[in-house]
C-alpha positions as MATLAB code, in Angstrom:
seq = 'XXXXXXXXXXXXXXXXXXXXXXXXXXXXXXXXXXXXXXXXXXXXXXXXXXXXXXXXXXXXXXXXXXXXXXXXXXXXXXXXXXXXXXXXXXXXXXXXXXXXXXXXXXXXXXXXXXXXXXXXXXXXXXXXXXXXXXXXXXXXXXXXXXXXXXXXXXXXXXXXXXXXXXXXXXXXXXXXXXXXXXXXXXXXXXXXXXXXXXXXXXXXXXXXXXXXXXXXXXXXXXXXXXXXXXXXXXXXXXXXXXXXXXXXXXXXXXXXXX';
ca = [
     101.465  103.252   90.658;
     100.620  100.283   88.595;
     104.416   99.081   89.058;
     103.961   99.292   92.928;
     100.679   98.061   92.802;
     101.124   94.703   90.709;
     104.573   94.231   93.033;
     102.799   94.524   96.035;
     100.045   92.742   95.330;
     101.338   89.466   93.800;
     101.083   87.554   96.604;
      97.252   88.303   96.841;
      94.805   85.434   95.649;
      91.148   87.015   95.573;
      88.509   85.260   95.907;
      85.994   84.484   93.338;
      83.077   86.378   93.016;
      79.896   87.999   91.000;
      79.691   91.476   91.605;
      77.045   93.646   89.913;
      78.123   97.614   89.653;
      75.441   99.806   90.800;
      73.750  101.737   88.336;
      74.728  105.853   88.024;
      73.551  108.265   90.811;
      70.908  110.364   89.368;
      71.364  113.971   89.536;
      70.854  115.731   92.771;
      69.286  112.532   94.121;
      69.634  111.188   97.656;
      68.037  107.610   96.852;
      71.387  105.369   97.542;
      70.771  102.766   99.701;
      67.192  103.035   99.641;
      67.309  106.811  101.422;
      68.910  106.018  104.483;
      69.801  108.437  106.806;
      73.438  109.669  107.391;
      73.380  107.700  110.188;
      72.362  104.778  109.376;
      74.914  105.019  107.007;
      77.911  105.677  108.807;
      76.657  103.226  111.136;
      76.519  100.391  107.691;
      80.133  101.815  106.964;
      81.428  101.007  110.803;
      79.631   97.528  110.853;
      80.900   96.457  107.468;
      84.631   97.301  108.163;
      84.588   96.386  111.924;
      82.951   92.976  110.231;
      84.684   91.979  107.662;
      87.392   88.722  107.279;
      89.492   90.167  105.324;
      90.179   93.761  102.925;
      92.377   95.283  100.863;
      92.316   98.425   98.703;
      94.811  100.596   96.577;
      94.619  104.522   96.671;
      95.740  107.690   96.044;
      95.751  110.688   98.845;
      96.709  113.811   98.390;
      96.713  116.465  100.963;
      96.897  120.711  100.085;
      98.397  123.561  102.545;
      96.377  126.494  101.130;
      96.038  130.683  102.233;
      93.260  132.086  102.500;
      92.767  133.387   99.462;
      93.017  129.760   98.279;
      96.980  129.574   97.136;
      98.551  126.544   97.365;
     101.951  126.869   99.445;
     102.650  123.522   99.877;
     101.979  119.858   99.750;
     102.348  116.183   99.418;
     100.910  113.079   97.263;
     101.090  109.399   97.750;
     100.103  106.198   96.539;
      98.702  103.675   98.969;
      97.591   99.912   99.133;
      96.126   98.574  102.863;
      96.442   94.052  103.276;
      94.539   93.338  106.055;
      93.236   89.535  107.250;
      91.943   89.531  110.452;
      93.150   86.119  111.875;
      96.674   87.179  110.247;
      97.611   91.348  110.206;
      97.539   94.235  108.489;
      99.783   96.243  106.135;
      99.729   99.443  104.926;
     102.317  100.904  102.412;
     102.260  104.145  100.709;
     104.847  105.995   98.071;
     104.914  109.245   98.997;
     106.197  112.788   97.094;
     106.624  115.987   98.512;
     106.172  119.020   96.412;
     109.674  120.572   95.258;
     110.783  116.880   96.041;
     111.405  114.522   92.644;
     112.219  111.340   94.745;
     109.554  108.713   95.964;
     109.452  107.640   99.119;
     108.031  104.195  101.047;
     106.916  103.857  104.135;
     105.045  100.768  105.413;
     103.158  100.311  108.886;
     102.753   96.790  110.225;
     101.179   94.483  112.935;
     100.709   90.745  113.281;
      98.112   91.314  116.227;
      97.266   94.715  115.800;
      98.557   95.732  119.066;
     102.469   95.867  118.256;
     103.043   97.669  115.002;
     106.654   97.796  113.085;
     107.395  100.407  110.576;
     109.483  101.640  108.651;
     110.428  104.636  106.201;
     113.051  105.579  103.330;
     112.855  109.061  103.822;
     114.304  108.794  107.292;
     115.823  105.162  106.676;
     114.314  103.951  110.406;
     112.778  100.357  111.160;
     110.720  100.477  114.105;
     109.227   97.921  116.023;
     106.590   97.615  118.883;
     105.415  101.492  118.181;
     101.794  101.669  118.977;
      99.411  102.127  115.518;
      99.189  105.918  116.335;
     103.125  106.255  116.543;
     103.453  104.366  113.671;
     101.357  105.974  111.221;
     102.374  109.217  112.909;
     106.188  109.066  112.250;
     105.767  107.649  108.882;
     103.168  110.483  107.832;
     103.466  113.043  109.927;
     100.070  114.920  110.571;
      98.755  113.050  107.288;
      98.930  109.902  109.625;
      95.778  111.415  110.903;
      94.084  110.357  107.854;
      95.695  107.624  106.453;
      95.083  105.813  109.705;
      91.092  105.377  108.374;
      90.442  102.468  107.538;
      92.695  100.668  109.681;
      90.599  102.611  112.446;
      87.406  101.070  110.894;
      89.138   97.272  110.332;
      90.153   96.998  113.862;
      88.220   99.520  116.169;
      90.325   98.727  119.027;
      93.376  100.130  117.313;
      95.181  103.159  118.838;
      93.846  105.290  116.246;
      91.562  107.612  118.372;
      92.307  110.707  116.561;
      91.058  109.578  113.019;
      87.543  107.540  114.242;
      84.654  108.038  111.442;
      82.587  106.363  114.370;
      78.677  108.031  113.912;
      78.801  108.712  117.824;
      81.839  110.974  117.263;
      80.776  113.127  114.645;
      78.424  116.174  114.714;
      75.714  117.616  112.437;
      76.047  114.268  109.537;
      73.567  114.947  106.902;
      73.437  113.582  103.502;
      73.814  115.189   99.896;
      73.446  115.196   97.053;
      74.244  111.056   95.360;
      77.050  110.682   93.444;
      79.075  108.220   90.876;
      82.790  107.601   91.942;
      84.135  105.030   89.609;
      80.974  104.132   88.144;
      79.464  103.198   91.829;
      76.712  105.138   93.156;
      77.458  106.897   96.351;
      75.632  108.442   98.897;
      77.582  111.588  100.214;
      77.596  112.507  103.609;
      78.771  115.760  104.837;
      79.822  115.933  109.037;
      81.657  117.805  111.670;
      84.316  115.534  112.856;
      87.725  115.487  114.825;
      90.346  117.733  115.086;
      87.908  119.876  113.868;
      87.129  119.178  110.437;
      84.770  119.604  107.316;
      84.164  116.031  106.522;
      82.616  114.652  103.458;
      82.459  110.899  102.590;
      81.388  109.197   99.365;
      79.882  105.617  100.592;
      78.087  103.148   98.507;
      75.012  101.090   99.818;
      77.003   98.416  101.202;
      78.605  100.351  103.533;
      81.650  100.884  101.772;
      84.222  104.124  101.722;
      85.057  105.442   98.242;
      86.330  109.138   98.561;
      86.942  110.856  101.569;
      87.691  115.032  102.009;
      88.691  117.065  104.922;
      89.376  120.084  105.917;
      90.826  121.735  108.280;
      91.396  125.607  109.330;
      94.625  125.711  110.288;
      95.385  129.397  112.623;
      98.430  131.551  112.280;
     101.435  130.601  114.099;
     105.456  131.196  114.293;
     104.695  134.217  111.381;
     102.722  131.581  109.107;
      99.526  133.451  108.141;
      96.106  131.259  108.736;
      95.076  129.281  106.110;
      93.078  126.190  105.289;
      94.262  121.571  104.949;
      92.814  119.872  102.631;
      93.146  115.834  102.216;
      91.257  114.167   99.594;
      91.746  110.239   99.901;
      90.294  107.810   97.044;
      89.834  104.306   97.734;
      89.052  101.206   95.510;
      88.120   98.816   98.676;
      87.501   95.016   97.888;
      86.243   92.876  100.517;
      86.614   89.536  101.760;
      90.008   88.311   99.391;
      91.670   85.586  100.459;
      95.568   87.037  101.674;
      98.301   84.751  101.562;
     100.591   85.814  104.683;
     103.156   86.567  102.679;
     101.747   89.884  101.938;
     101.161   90.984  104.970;
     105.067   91.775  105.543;
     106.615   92.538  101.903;
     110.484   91.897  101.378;
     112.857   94.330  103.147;
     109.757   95.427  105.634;
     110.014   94.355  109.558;
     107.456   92.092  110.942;
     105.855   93.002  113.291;
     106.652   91.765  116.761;
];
């Protein structure tokens, strides 16, 4: 990760800034962000991501296919970093692994204007261009496109990303728990009903920003594959407002976008 990360990221000039950490979340408290409601926070989260100049973030995802009794039978892992400017694009690039599968592979979503998206993927060897965000993300992910399409669904609203919204109006039953530390921030957590009809749970700090996000899914029997249960658990390290030189926005070897 640090390899792809320092590669990827070389071109990136942040800006300056003082930034205090929050103190610990204390035990079984719900005081983050001065006690706001779920709400109100999810409402913070939309507004400071629909908002903001510029972001970019690094990650890890990893997403479980389990039985009901809770064995794993399958699943993948991947390493992610998201470039966005708002006045200049967005991209996304993730190293994925498969389990049973040693090799690594890239995929990387694109758009200049965040209409017209390019991608492309080593595990299929395609290079796309004018797919629509949703077919993008979809064909380089698969059904994890559903949630790595997040917080370019926050960035740019507008984005044909309906499936994977954390918009408050489109989730049911949000209610807070229990504070906690990811990182060394303090997080309100905020468990909700949400689309495609899963078990959410998101970590957000008082700003409004996404740290850890969980769902799951219960996934019925079909084609002689007993029911059993998804889990994705996404971890983000988001940094707002860094200056991004265009260059990248569309690494080497990557087509840009339309």
């Amino acid at each position: 990760m640090a390899v792809f990360v320092a590669a990827f990221v070389a071109a990136i000039v942040f800006a300056a800034c003082e930034r205090s950490t929050p103190a610990p979340a204390p035990a079984g408290s719900t005081a983050v962000a001065g006690g706001a409601t779920a709400d109100e926070l999810l409402k913070r989260m939309k507004d400071r991501y629909a908002n903001a100049t510029s972001y970019r973030d690094e990650g890890f995802c990893t997403l479980v296919d389990r039985t009901k009794s809770g064995s794993s039978r399958g699943g993948l892992a991947l390493d992610f970093v998201t470039v966005f400017d708002r006045s200049k694009g967005l991209c996304w690039r993730t190293d994925q692994r498969f389990d049973g599968d040693s090799a690594v592979h890239t995929a990387v979503v694109g758009s200049s204007d965040f209409v017209s998206f390019a991608w492309s993927w080593t595990m299929s060897g395609e290079q796309v261009k004018g797919a629509t965000a949703w077919a993008a993300f979809k064909e380089t992910l698969g059904n994890t496109g559903r949630i790595a399409g997040v917080v370019p669904a926050l960035l740019v609203p507008t984005m044909d990303l309906r499936h994977v919204r954390l918009d408050p109006t489109e989730l049911d039953d949000a209610a807070r728990a229990a504070d906690e530390t990811i990182d060394g921030v303090a997080c309100a957590v905020i468990d909700a009903h949400g689309w495609m009809d899963q078990d959410l749970r998101l970590w957000i700090d008082a700003t409004g920003a996404l740290h850890r996000l969980r769902a799951i899914r219960e996934v019925p029997a079909s084609f002689g594959i007993p029911a059993g249960t998804n889990e994705t658990m996404i971890s983000y390290k988001p940094e707002f407002d860094a200056t991004i030189e265009p260059e990248a926005l569309c690494p080497e070897g990557v087509p840009a976008a339309p």
